[in-house]
mmCIF file of C-alpha atoms and ligand atoms in Angstrom:
data_model
loop_
_atom_site.group_PDB
_atom_site.id
_atom_site.type_symbol
_atom_site.label_atom_id
_atom_site.label_comp_id
_atom_site.label_asym_id
_atom_site.label_seq_id
_atom_site.Cartn_x
_atom_site.Cartn_y
_atom_site.Cartn_z
ATOM 1 C CA MET A 449 18.480 22.689 20.964
ATOM 2 C CA ILE A 450 20.348 23.430 18.272
ATOM 3 C CA PHE A 451 22.624 20.383 18.838
ATOM 4 C CA VAL A 452 19.457 17.521 18.681
ATOM 5 C CA LYS A 453 18.717 18.757 15.264
ATOM 6 C CA GLU A 454 22.781 18.351 13.959
ATOM 7 C CA ALA A 455 23.433 15.450 16.435
ATOM 8 C CA LYS A 456 23.253 11.484 15.233
ATOM 9 C CA MET A 457 20.267 9.475 15.427
ATOM 10 C CA SER A 458 21.719 7.610 18.792
ATOM 11 C CA THR A 459 22.501 11.252 20.239
ATOM 12 C CA LYS A 460 18.703 12.381 18.961
ATOM 13 C CA SER A 461 16.972 9.619 20.492
ATOM 14 C CA ILE A 462 18.538 9.867 24.194
ATOM 15 C CA TRP A 463 18.482 13.840 24.077
ATOM 16 C CA ALA A 464 15.383 14.640 21.766
ATOM 17 C CA GLY A 465 12.535 16.508 23.498
ATOM 18 C CA GLU A 466 13.668 15.638 26.886
ATOM 19 C CA LYS A 467 15.097 18.578 28.743
ATOM 20 C CA GLU A 468 11.971 21.081 28.002
ATOM 21 C CA GLN A 469 10.003 18.879 30.216
ATOM 22 C CA LEU A 470 12.239 18.550 33.268
ATOM 23 C CA ALA A 471 11.380 19.735 36.360
ATOM 24 C CA PHE A 472 13.224 20.007 40.395
ATOM 25 C CA GLY A 473 16.670 19.441 38.866
ATOM 26 C CA ALA A 474 15.355 15.673 37.687
ATOM 27 C CA THR A 475 17.289 14.651 34.836
ATOM 28 C CA GLN A 476 14.697 12.474 33.687
ATOM 29 C CA VAL A 477 11.122 12.978 31.899
ATOM 30 C CA PRO A 478 8.508 12.972 34.744
ATOM 31 C CA VAL A 479 5.104 11.272 34.312
ATOM 32 C CA VAL A 480 2.726 13.936 34.652
ATOM 33 C CA HIS A 481 -0.695 12.343 35.817
ATOM 34 C CA SER A 482 -2.666 15.502 36.078
ATOM 35 C CA VAL A 483 -5.865 15.631 34.151
ATOM 36 C CA SER A 484 -5.822 19.303 34.339
ATOM 37 C CA PHE A 485 -3.293 22.259 34.595
ATOM 38 C CA GLY A 486 -4.286 25.602 36.814
ATOM 39 C CA TYR A 487 -3.962 29.405 36.528
ATOM 40 C CA ASP A 488 -4.561 31.873 39.293
ATOM 41 C CA ASP A 489 -3.494 34.640 36.651
ATOM 42 C CA MET A 490 -6.980 34.532 34.654
ATOM 43 C CA ASP A 491 -5.293 36.725 31.685
ATOM 44 C CA GLU A 492 -2.913 33.865 31.560
ATOM 45 C CA TRP A 493 -5.108 31.104 31.428
ATOM 46 C CA TYR A 494 -6.539 32.666 28.602
ATOM 47 C CA ASP A 495 -3.778 33.201 26.524
ATOM 48 C CA VAL A 496 -2.925 29.211 27.074
ATOM 49 C CA ALA A 497 -6.112 28.543 26.322
ATOM 50 C CA VAL A 498 -5.919 30.099 22.806
ATOM 51 C CA GLY A 499 -2.735 29.411 22.258
ATOM 52 C CA ALA A 500 -1.013 32.676 22.716
ATOM 53 C CA LYS A 501 1.049 31.473 25.265
ATOM 54 C CA PRO A 502 2.362 27.621 25.534
ATOM 55 C CA GLY A 503 1.163 25.483 28.181
ATOM 56 C CA HIS A 504 -0.738 23.218 29.503
ATOM 57 C CA ILE A 505 -4.711 23.254 29.892
ATOM 58 C CA TYR A 506 -6.518 19.678 29.991
ATOM 59 C CA GLY A 507 -5.295 16.088 29.682
ATOM 60 C CA ARG A 508 -6.926 15.268 26.623
ATOM 61 C CA ASN A 509 -5.257 18.256 24.567
ATOM 62 C CA THR A 510 -1.450 18.397 25.667
ATOM 63 C CA ASN A 511 0.307 17.210 28.905
ATOM 64 C CA PRO A 512 4.176 17.670 29.194
ATOM 65 C CA THR A 513 5.237 13.879 29.514
ATOM 66 C CA VAL A 514 3.274 13.461 26.031
ATOM 67 C CA GLN A 515 4.736 16.499 24.681
ATOM 68 C CA ALA A 516 8.189 15.169 25.332
ATOM 69 C CA PHE A 517 7.280 11.965 23.237
ATOM 70 C CA GLU A 518 6.048 14.133 20.395
ATOM 71 C CA ASP A 519 9.046 16.013 20.390
ATOM 72 C CA LYS A 520 11.351 12.876 20.216
ATOM 73 C CA ILE A 521 9.496 10.868 17.441
ATOM 74 C CA ARG A 522 9.337 14.711 15.493
ATOM 75 C CA ILE A 523 13.413 15.260 15.815
ATOM 76 C CA LEU A 524 13.857 11.303 15.021
ATOM 77 C CA GLU A 525 11.475 12.195 11.859
ATOM 78 C CA GLY A 526 12.958 15.110 10.617
ATOM 79 C CA ALA A 527 9.518 16.834 11.147
ATOM 80 C CA GLU A 528 8.348 20.576 12.008
ATOM 81 C CA ALA A 529 5.352 18.990 14.060
ATOM 82 C CA ALA A 530 4.240 16.182 15.428
ATOM 83 C CA THR A 531 1.010 14.582 17.345
ATOM 84 C CA SER A 532 0.093 11.252 19.291
ATOM 85 C CA PHE A 533 -2.235 8.756 19.926
ATOM 86 C CA SER A 534 -3.206 6.068 22.286
ATOM 87 C CA THR A 535 -2.613 3.592 19.575
ATOM 88 C CA GLY A 536 -1.029 3.331 15.997
ATOM 89 C CA MET A 537 -4.574 2.626 14.617
ATOM 90 C CA ALA A 538 -5.805 5.845 16.540
ATOM 91 C CA ALA A 539 -2.938 7.567 14.499
ATOM 92 C CA ILE A 540 -4.015 5.902 11.160
ATOM 93 C CA SER A 541 -7.840 6.500 11.455
ATOM 94 C CA ASN A 542 -7.498 9.840 13.307
ATOM 95 C CA THR A 543 -5.148 11.246 10.230
ATOM 96 C CA LEU A 544 -7.418 9.619 7.350
ATOM 97 C CA SER A 545 -10.892 10.921 9.116
ATOM 98 C CA THR A 546 -8.945 14.601 9.077
ATOM 99 C CA TYR A 547 -8.093 14.307 5.588
ATOM 100 C CA LEU A 548 -11.188 12.115 3.973
ATOM 101 C CA PHE A 549 -14.548 13.562 3.005
ATOM 102 C CA PRO A 550 -17.654 11.501 0.945
ATOM 103 C CA GLY A 551 -16.638 11.367 -2.625
ATOM 104 C CA ASP A 552 -12.755 11.496 -1.823
ATOM 105 C CA ARG A 553 -10.337 8.898 -3.576
ATOM 106 C CA VAL A 554 -7.722 7.098 -1.669
ATOM 107 C CA VAL A 555 -5.026 4.869 -3.587
ATOM 108 C CA SER A 556 -3.253 2.588 -1.276
ATOM 109 C CA ILE A 557 -1.371 -1.084 -1.544
ATOM 110 C CA LYS A 558 -3.141 -4.909 -0.736
ATOM 111 C CA ASP A 559 -0.465 -5.457 2.087
ATOM 112 C CA THR A 560 -1.031 -2.492 4.415
ATOM 113 C CA TYR A 561 -1.386 -3.691 8.163
ATOM 114 C CA GLY A 562 -4.585 -5.810 8.903
ATOM 115 C CA GLY A 563 -6.350 -2.689 10.887
ATOM 116 C CA THR A 564 -5.248 -0.055 7.948
ATOM 117 C CA ASN A 565 -7.152 -2.879 5.763
ATOM 118 C CA LYS A 566 -10.362 -3.015 7.339
ATOM 119 C CA ILE A 567 -10.269 0.658 7.648
ATOM 120 C CA PHE A 568 -10.298 0.678 3.853
ATOM 121 C CA THR A 569 -12.317 -2.127 3.163
ATOM 122 C CA GLU A 570 -15.068 -1.941 5.823
ATOM 123 C CA PHE A 571 -15.439 1.809 6.887
ATOM 124 C CA LEU A 572 -14.106 4.240 4.112
ATOM 125 C CA PRO A 573 -16.345 3.153 2.001
ATOM 126 C CA LYS A 574 -19.701 3.104 4.620
ATOM 127 C CA GLN A 575 -18.587 7.139 4.668
ATOM 128 C CA GLN A 576 -18.654 7.033 0.371
ATOM 129 C CA VAL A 577 -15.044 7.180 0.192
ATOM 130 C CA GLU A 578 -13.701 5.537 -2.832
ATOM 131 C CA VAL A 579 -10.587 3.157 -1.985
ATOM 132 C CA VAL A 580 -8.539 1.549 -4.845
ATOM 133 C CA LEU A 581 -5.840 -1.022 -3.319
ATOM 134 C CA CYS A 582 -3.418 -2.052 -5.299
ATOM 135 C CA GLU A 583 -1.006 -4.901 -5.739
ATOM 136 C CA THR A 584 2.210 -3.925 -3.684
ATOM 137 C CA GLY A 585 5.353 -3.276 -5.786
ATOM 138 C CA ASP A 586 3.243 -2.712 -8.772
ATOM 139 C CA HIS A 587 4.485 0.690 -9.310
ATOM 140 C CA GLU A 588 3.413 1.250 -13.132
ATOM 141 C CA LEU A 589 -0.273 0.492 -11.243
ATOM 142 C CA ILE A 590 -0.256 2.522 -8.235
ATOM 143 C CA GLU A 591 1.168 5.517 -10.521
ATOM 144 C CA GLU A 592 -2.154 4.568 -13.499
ATOM 145 C CA GLU A 593 -4.728 4.821 -10.061
ATOM 146 C CA ILE A 594 -2.833 8.119 -8.980
ATOM 147 C CA ALA A 595 -3.068 9.989 -12.243
ATOM 148 C CA LYS A 596 -6.385 9.252 -12.193
ATOM 149 C CA GLY A 597 -7.094 11.512 -9.190
ATOM 150 C CA CYS A 598 -6.735 10.955 -5.406
ATOM 151 C CA LYS A 599 -6.779 12.698 -2.115
ATOM 152 C CA VAL A 600 -4.471 10.503 -0.490
ATOM 153 C CA LEU A 601 -1.894 8.067 -1.020
ATOM 154 C CA TYR A 602 -1.581 5.557 1.407
ATOM 155 C CA LEU A 603 1.661 3.629 1.856
ATOM 156 C CA GLU A 604 3.681 1.438 4.350
ATOM 157 C CA SER A 605 6.847 0.038 3.591
ATOM 158 C CA PRO A 606 8.443 -2.614 4.368
ATOM 159 C CA THR A 607 4.744 -4.633 4.491
ATOM 160 C CA ASN A 608 3.376 -7.431 6.558
ATOM 161 C CA PRO A 609 4.292 -10.148 6.935
ATOM 162 C CA THR A 610 6.053 -10.726 3.374
ATOM 163 C CA VAL A 611 8.430 -7.615 3.942
ATOM 164 C CA LYS A 612 7.517 -6.296 0.525
ATOM 165 C CA ILE A 613 9.186 -2.899 -0.357
ATOM 166 C CA THR A 614 7.298 0.273 -2.066
ATOM 167 C CA ASP A 615 9.485 3.096 -3.612
ATOM 168 C CA ILE A 616 8.440 6.023 -1.339
ATOM 169 C CA LYS A 617 10.224 8.688 -3.542
ATOM 170 C CA ARG A 618 8.976 7.290 -6.836
ATOM 171 C CA MET A 619 5.212 7.258 -5.448
ATOM 172 C CA ALA A 620 5.662 10.634 -3.186
ATOM 173 C CA GLU A 621 6.567 12.185 -6.620
ATOM 174 C CA ALA A 622 3.677 10.643 -8.367
ATOM 175 C CA GLY A 623 1.247 11.830 -5.326
ATOM 176 C CA LYS A 624 2.826 15.219 -5.859
ATOM 177 C CA THR A 625 1.964 15.728 -9.333
ATOM 178 C CA ALA A 626 -1.337 14.401 -8.699
ATOM 179 C CA GLY A 627 -2.161 16.908 -5.768
ATOM 180 C CA ALA A 628 -2.317 13.902 -2.981
ATOM 181 C CA LEU A 629 -1.668 13.810 0.451
ATOM 182 C CA VAL A 630 1.307 11.003 0.968
ATOM 183 C CA ILE A 631 1.175 9.124 3.956
ATOM 184 C CA VAL A 632 3.521 6.387 4.776
ATOM 185 C CA ASP A 633 2.909 3.991 7.841
ATOM 186 C CA ASN A 634 7.004 3.595 8.792
ATOM 187 C CA THR A 635 6.533 1.190 11.546
ATOM 188 C CA PHE A 636 8.393 -1.592 10.386
ATOM 189 C CA ALA A 637 11.186 0.361 9.265
ATOM 190 C CA THR A 638 11.815 3.159 12.200
ATOM 191 C CA PRO A 639 13.594 6.148 11.736
ATOM 192 C CA VAL A 640 16.803 4.532 12.183
ATOM 193 C CA ASN A 641 16.425 2.858 9.003
ATOM 194 C CA GLN A 642 13.982 5.116 6.789
ATOM 195 C CA ASN A 643 13.098 8.802 6.847
ATOM 196 C CA PRO A 644 9.859 8.818 4.702
ATOM 197 C CA LEU A 645 9.375 12.179 4.785
ATOM 198 C CA GLU A 646 13.192 12.920 3.513
ATOM 199 C CA LEU A 647 11.890 10.437 0.775
ATOM 200 C CA GLY A 648 9.034 12.849 -0.004
ATOM 201 C CA ALA A 649 6.393 12.105 1.600
ATOM 202 C CA ASP A 650 3.976 14.574 3.356
ATOM 203 C CA LEU A 651 3.180 12.702 6.983
ATOM 204 C CA VAL A 652 4.627 10.033 8.466
ATOM 205 C CA ILE A 653 2.792 7.378 10.986
ATOM 206 C CA HIS A 654 3.824 5.066 13.550
ATOM 207 C CA SER A 655 2.831 2.456 15.535
ATOM 208 C CA ALA A 656 4.663 3.610 18.619
ATOM 209 C CA THR A 657 3.764 0.086 20.378
ATOM 210 C CA LYS A 658 6.063 -1.654 18.442
ATOM 211 C CA PHE A 659 9.964 -0.677 17.387
ATOM 212 C CA LEU A 660 9.814 2.921 19.185
ATOM 213 C CA GLY A 661 8.844 1.521 22.449
ATOM 214 C CA GLY A 662 10.652 -1.841 22.048
ATOM 215 C CA HIS A 663 9.624 -3.280 24.932
ATOM 216 C CA ALA A 664 5.560 -4.619 24.355
ATOM 217 C CA ASP A 665 4.293 -2.830 27.497
ATOM 218 C CA ALA A 666 2.882 0.329 26.230
ATOM 219 C CA LEU A 667 0.543 1.166 23.421
ATOM 220 C CA GLY A 668 0.981 4.189 21.301
ATOM 221 C CA GLY A 669 0.727 6.296 18.002
ATOM 222 C CA ALA A 670 2.049 9.278 15.774
ATOM 223 C CA VAL A 671 2.045 11.043 13.106
ATOM 224 C CA CYS A 672 4.518 13.560 11.802
ATOM 225 C CA GLY A 673 5.030 16.593 9.406
ATOM 226 C CA ARG A 674 4.765 20.099 8.543
ATOM 227 C CA LYS A 675 2.934 22.055 10.963
ATOM 228 C CA GLU A 676 0.071 23.032 8.584
ATOM 229 C CA LEU A 677 -0.660 19.467 8.196
ATOM 230 C CA ILE A 678 -0.504 18.255 11.411
ATOM 231 C CA GLU A 679 -2.368 20.685 13.059
ATOM 232 C CA PRO A 680 -5.567 20.032 11.893
ATOM 233 C CA ILE A 681 -4.727 16.316 13.058
ATOM 234 C CA TYR A 682 -4.381 17.237 16.407
ATOM 235 C CA HIS A 683 -7.253 19.196 16.281
ATOM 236 C CA TYR A 684 -9.313 15.865 15.612
ATOM 237 C CA ARG A 685 -7.572 14.120 18.057
ATOM 238 C CA GLU A 686 -7.692 16.520 20.776
ATOM 239 C CA ILE A 687 -11.749 16.417 20.159
ATOM 240 C CA ASN A 688 -12.556 12.945 19.242
ATOM 241 C CA GLY A 689 -10.325 11.850 22.377
ATOM 242 C CA ALA A 690 -7.629 8.994 21.378
ATOM 243 C CA THR A 691 -5.206 10.762 23.501
ATOM 244 C CA LEU A 692 -1.840 8.844 24.453
ATOM 245 C CA ASP A 693 -1.650 8.088 28.406
ATOM 246 C CA PRO A 694 1.068 10.323 30.178
ATOM 247 C CA MET A 695 2.479 6.655 31.837
ATOM 248 C CA ALA A 696 2.535 5.275 28.158
ATOM 249 C CA ALA A 697 4.499 8.378 26.825
ATOM 250 C CA TYR A 698 7.029 7.706 29.681
ATOM 251 C CA LEU A 699 7.119 3.809 29.008
ATOM 252 C CA LEU A 700 7.929 4.878 25.250
ATOM 253 C CA LEU A 701 10.164 7.794 25.606
ATOM 254 C CA ARG A 702 11.757 5.477 27.875
ATOM 255 C CA GLY A 703 12.189 2.965 25.134
ATOM 256 C CA MET A 704 13.132 5.151 22.697
ATOM 257 C CA LYS A 705 16.006 6.246 24.545
ATOM 258 C CA THR A 706 17.621 3.051 23.192
ATOM 259 C CA LEU A 707 15.976 2.902 19.599
ATOM 260 C CA LYS A 708 19.209 2.821 17.603
ATOM 261 C CA LEU A 709 21.158 0.495 19.473
ATOM 262 C CA ARG A 710 17.988 -1.927 19.369
ATOM 263 C CA VAL A 711 17.474 -1.704 15.707
ATOM 264 C CA ASP A 712 20.935 -1.852 14.901
ATOM 265 C CA GLN A 713 21.080 -5.067 16.480
ATOM 266 C CA GLN A 714 17.669 -6.232 15.319
ATOM 267 C CA ASN A 715 18.760 -5.380 11.724
ATOM 268 C CA LYS A 716 22.272 -7.833 12.402
ATOM 269 C CA ASN A 717 20.108 -10.339 13.780
ATOM 270 C CA ALA A 718 17.110 -10.660 11.087
ATOM 271 C CA ALA A 719 19.899 -10.697 8.257
ATOM 272 C CA ALA A 720 21.618 -13.397 9.946
ATOM 273 C CA ILE A 721 18.322 -15.352 10.732
ATOM 274 C CA ALA A 722 17.262 -15.202 7.167
ATOM 275 C CA GLU A 723 20.509 -16.070 5.425
ATOM 276 C CA TYR A 724 20.664 -19.094 7.928
ATOM 277 C CA LEU A 725 16.971 -19.950 7.455
ATOM 278 C CA LYS A 726 18.029 -20.879 3.843
ATOM 279 C CA SER A 727 20.144 -23.568 4.889
ATOM 280 C CA PHE A 728 16.806 -25.956 6.468
ATOM 281 C CA ASP A 729 15.439 -28.332 3.985
ATOM 282 C CA GLU A 730 12.128 -27.755 6.205
ATOM 283 C CA VAL A 731 11.996 -24.386 4.816
ATOM 284 C CA GLU A 732 10.221 -23.417 1.628
ATOM 285 C CA ALA A 733 10.793 -19.572 1.894
ATOM 286 C CA VAL A 734 12.512 -16.893 3.389
ATOM 287 C CA PHE A 735 11.347 -13.004 2.660
ATOM 288 C CA TYR A 736 13.666 -10.634 3.987
ATOM 289 C CA PRO A 737 14.181 -7.477 1.930
ATOM 290 C CA GLY A 738 18.140 -7.569 3.091
ATOM 291 C CA LEU A 739 18.525 -10.530 0.710
ATOM 292 C CA PRO A 740 19.876 -9.826 -2.319
ATOM 293 C CA GLU A 741 17.243 -12.616 -4.297
ATOM 294 C CA HIS A 742 14.261 -10.689 -2.505
ATOM 295 C CA PRO A 743 12.484 -9.272 -5.365
ATOM 296 C CA HIS A 744 12.591 -5.639 -3.829
ATOM 297 C CA HIS A 745 16.177 -5.657 -2.918
ATOM 298 C CA GLN A 746 17.639 -2.842 -4.735
ATOM 299 C CA THR A 747 14.553 -0.499 -4.001
ATOM 300 C CA ALA A 748 15.377 -1.478 -0.178
ATOM 301 C CA LYS A 749 18.894 -0.818 -0.669
ATOM 302 C CA GLU A 750 18.371 3.053 -2.231
ATOM 303 C CA GLN A 751 15.666 3.835 0.599
ATOM 304 C CA MET A 752 16.945 2.327 3.853
ATOM 305 C CA ARG A 753 20.137 2.455 5.541
ATOM 306 C CA GLY A 754 18.816 -1.047 7.040
ATOM 307 C CA PHE A 755 16.488 -3.276 6.395
ATOM 308 C CA GLY A 756 14.622 -4.056 9.533
ATOM 309 C CA GLY A 757 14.097 -6.236 12.488
ATOM 310 C CA MET A 758 11.144 -7.814 10.987
ATOM 311 C CA LEU A 759 11.354 -11.406 8.291
ATOM 312 C CA SER A 760 9.083 -14.199 7.423
ATOM 313 C CA PHE A 761 9.123 -17.774 6.323
ATOM 314 C CA SER A 762 7.291 -20.526 5.119
ATOM 315 C CA VAL A 763 7.964 -24.402 6.557
ATOM 316 C CA GLU A 764 6.676 -27.392 5.081
ATOM 317 C CA GLY A 765 3.329 -29.146 6.309
ATOM 318 C CA GLY A 766 1.662 -25.774 6.215
ATOM 319 C CA VAL A 767 -0.299 -25.402 9.482
ATOM 320 C CA ALA A 768 0.802 -28.712 10.916
ATOM 321 C CA GLY A 769 4.184 -27.636 10.188
ATOM 322 C CA VAL A 770 3.975 -24.249 12.326
ATOM 323 C CA ARG A 771 2.059 -25.915 14.813
ATOM 324 C CA ASP A 772 4.915 -28.506 15.270
ATOM 325 C CA LEU A 773 7.694 -26.201 14.863
ATOM 326 C CA LEU A 774 6.559 -22.889 16.923
ATOM 327 C CA PRO A 775 5.940 -24.270 20.312
ATOM 328 C CA LYS A 776 9.400 -25.685 20.304
ATOM 329 C CA LEU A 777 11.296 -22.487 20.221
ATOM 330 C CA ASN A 778 12.871 -21.699 23.685
ATOM 331 C CA TYR A 779 13.734 -17.790 22.985
ATOM 332 C CA ALA A 780 10.330 -16.617 21.388
ATOM 333 C CA ASN A 781 7.389 -15.026 22.608
ATOM 334 C CA ARG A 782 4.625 -16.494 20.362
ATOM 335 C CA ALA A 783 2.652 -13.600 20.027
ATOM 336 C CA ALA A 784 0.931 -11.123 18.003
ATOM 337 C CA ASN A 785 3.103 -7.936 18.618
ATOM 338 C CA LEU A 786 6.550 -7.182 16.842
ATOM 339 C CA GLY A 787 9.862 -4.886 17.143
ATOM 340 C CA SER A 788 10.236 -6.052 21.220
ATOM 341 C CA VAL A 789 13.847 -6.808 22.517
ATOM 342 C CA GLU A 790 12.535 -10.587 22.846
ATOM 343 C CA THR A 791 11.985 -12.349 19.559
ATOM 344 C CA VAL A 792 8.514 -12.759 18.551
ATOM 345 C CA VAL A 793 6.906 -15.220 16.490
ATOM 346 C CA GLY A 794 3.586 -16.111 14.890
ATOM 347 C CA PRO A 795 1.563 -17.580 12.205
ATOM 348 C CA SER A 796 0.198 -15.125 10.112
ATOM 349 C CA ARG A 797 -2.709 -16.981 9.500
ATOM 350 C CA THR A 798 -3.355 -16.074 13.178
ATOM 351 C CA THR A 799 -2.092 -12.802 13.581
ATOM 352 C CA SER A 800 -1.884 -10.125 11.037
ATOM 353 C CA HIS A 801 -4.167 -11.760 8.811
ATOM 354 C CA VAL A 802 -6.449 -13.866 10.945
ATOM 355 C CA GLU A 803 -9.680 -12.014 9.136
ATOM 356 C CA CYS A 804 -8.617 -13.626 5.748
ATOM 357 C CA THR A 805 -10.018 -17.036 4.822
ATOM 358 C CA PRO A 806 -7.256 -19.573 3.367
ATOM 359 C CA GLU A 807 -7.879 -18.954 -0.578
ATOM 360 C CA GLU A 808 -7.854 -14.881 0.360
ATOM 361 C CA ARG A 809 -4.153 -15.173 1.966
ATOM 362 C CA ALA A 810 -3.121 -17.476 -0.790
ATOM 363 C CA ALA A 811 -4.088 -14.712 -3.245
ATOM 364 C CA MET A 812 -2.197 -12.480 -1.494
ATOM 365 C CA GLY A 813 0.649 -14.670 -1.811
ATOM 366 C CA ILE A 814 0.943 -16.019 1.791
ATOM 367 C CA PRO A 815 1.274 -19.634 2.614
ATOM 368 C CA GLU A 816 -0.605 -21.431 5.296
ATOM 369 C CA GLY A 817 2.931 -22.407 6.886
ATOM 370 C CA LEU A 818 4.249 -18.507 7.126
ATOM 371 C CA ILE A 819 5.621 -17.502 10.278
ATOM 372 C CA ARG A 820 6.478 -13.663 11.175
ATOM 373 C CA TYR A 821 9.705 -13.474 12.804
ATOM 374 C CA SER A 822 10.335 -10.213 14.699
ATOM 375 C CA ALA A 823 13.764 -10.597 15.608
ATOM 376 C CA GLY A 824 15.032 -9.456 19.534
ATOM 377 C CA ILE A 825 18.176 -8.154 20.759
ATOM 378 C CA GLU A 826 19.370 -11.630 21.950
ATOM 379 C CA ASP A 827 22.937 -12.963 21.354
ATOM 380 C CA ILE A 828 22.540 -13.992 17.779
ATOM 381 C CA GLU A 829 24.153 -17.631 18.208
ATOM 382 C CA ASP A 830 21.505 -18.480 20.872
ATOM 383 C CA LEU A 831 18.807 -17.412 18.322
ATOM 384 C CA LYS A 832 20.027 -19.983 15.493
ATOM 385 C CA ALA A 833 20.859 -23.038 18.049
ATOM 386 C CA ASP A 834 17.325 -22.587 19.107
ATOM 387 C CA LEU A 835 16.012 -22.518 15.392
ATOM 388 C CA ALA A 836 18.545 -25.634 14.882
ATOM 389 C CA GLN A 837 17.237 -27.385 17.728
ATOM 390 C CA ALA A 838 13.626 -26.848 16.947
ATOM 391 C CA PHE A 839 14.166 -28.063 13.389
ATOM 392 C CA GLN A 840 16.080 -30.867 14.303
ATOM 393 C CA SER A 841 12.839 -32.421 16.278
ATOM 394 C CA MET A 842 10.467 -31.420 14.107
ATOM 395 C CA LYS A 843 8.975 -34.058 11.937
ATOM 396 C CA THR A 844 9.123 -34.558 8.399
ATOM 397 C CA TYR A 845 6.329 -33.284 6.159
ATOM 398 C CA VAL A 846 5.498 -34.153 2.483
ATOM 399 C CA ASN A 847 3.832 -31.820 0.774
ATOM 400 C CA PRO A 848 0.873 -32.505 -1.577
HETATM 401 C C1 PLP B 1873 0.972 -2.689 15.031
HETATM 402 C C2 PLP B 1873 0.836 -2.022 13.613
HETATM 403 C C3 PLP B 1873 -0.286 -0.613 13.361
HETATM 404 C C4 PLP B 1873 -1.222 -0.585 14.640
HETATM 405 O O1 PLP B 1873 -0.464 0.339 15.598
HETATM 406 P P1 PLP B 1873 -1.555 -0.282 17.109
HETATM 407 O O2 PLP B 1873 -0.787 0.389 18.081
HETATM 408 O O3 PLP B 1873 -1.579 -1.603 17.257
HETATM 409 O O4 PLP B 1873 -2.928 0.282 17.186
HETATM 410 C C5 PLP B 1873 -0.372 -0.232 12.345
HETATM 411 N N1 PLP B 1873 0.835 -0.491 11.552
HETATM 412 C C6 PLP B 1873 1.722 -1.159 11.674
HETATM 413 C C7 PLP B 1873 2.703 -1.681 10.587
HETATM 414 C C8 PLP B 1873 1.577 -1.984 12.519
HETATM 415 O O5 PLP B 1873 2.432 -3.132 12.874
#
């Protein structure tokens, strides 16, 4: 569909990938709950099975509802090809497993998503893959490590929970020079705010569980890029089996229709909350790439169209302060997910960095009183009033 290619983000998020899968004159993509797809014509069956003809064979490989989801995210990221997964972590682990072998070297940053970090520190070393994790934002150091040679350069921007920014264009150039495959986890930014492929990345990964789905009711993942890079990943997944369920694909597709609307609102709400938080004595620090004082604000401004719906802030009193404040919020889920239409809050020591010791968290610049705030799409005046009443009834803490 030509018009989708030329269309703007909101039009794409509504129309892309849908028409090709419609049946019976229905205007909505069906949830095709069928494990297999039958053929009366043996030759046709064979042709589809060997990929000479389009069609579906078995649900672990492909499915029409899942294909609509893959097409939608592929078009939103401006990619040639895409494949999907049961979760974001499946997308990450399957992609890394497709391309990393014993003796290979991967360069990444310290602030990747907790699960990704576990792959780097726990699983890949067992497979004799050398992992180098650099200080996030130290571009010179990352460049030095890339130049020493690496098979994969793995980035995430903005990061969890202190929303640090990596210059994707600059790092992708360094990666290319070293012959590395450049992978970017774009979960926090979403295609609305950032398209890593345009900035030089080879592959872009999403946890569709978060902003893409947007309603915290379905798990999923995706990876997009050039056809020749996606095909081996698809093959790894179709054999190893981390397939996206058709019902989850449907929920994600339905959520993605409002992606642009939601993310625009979340960008606005997060920016307003970040600014508002600075006015409270109880707040020690606010981390949001849209704030001019954020150390990576300039890079964020250059590579992002919006600064995202994620921010974090630390409160006085550390753990006690968090324990006091968070239960007082009315319009927020206290939970581990993010990117949903509802505002979601949680302490980093309980969510993204629960596996770390307080010392490790301190070394990563994560105060014990740090709260991750995923802005929802509620009315900003209500969110501000909610924070105000919560701070007002908070006890006074004196930091040591
Ligand atoms: C949540 C998340 C993941 C993992 O996704 P799941 O769908 O939970 O497996 C990966 N990367 C980032 C940045 C995330 O926020």
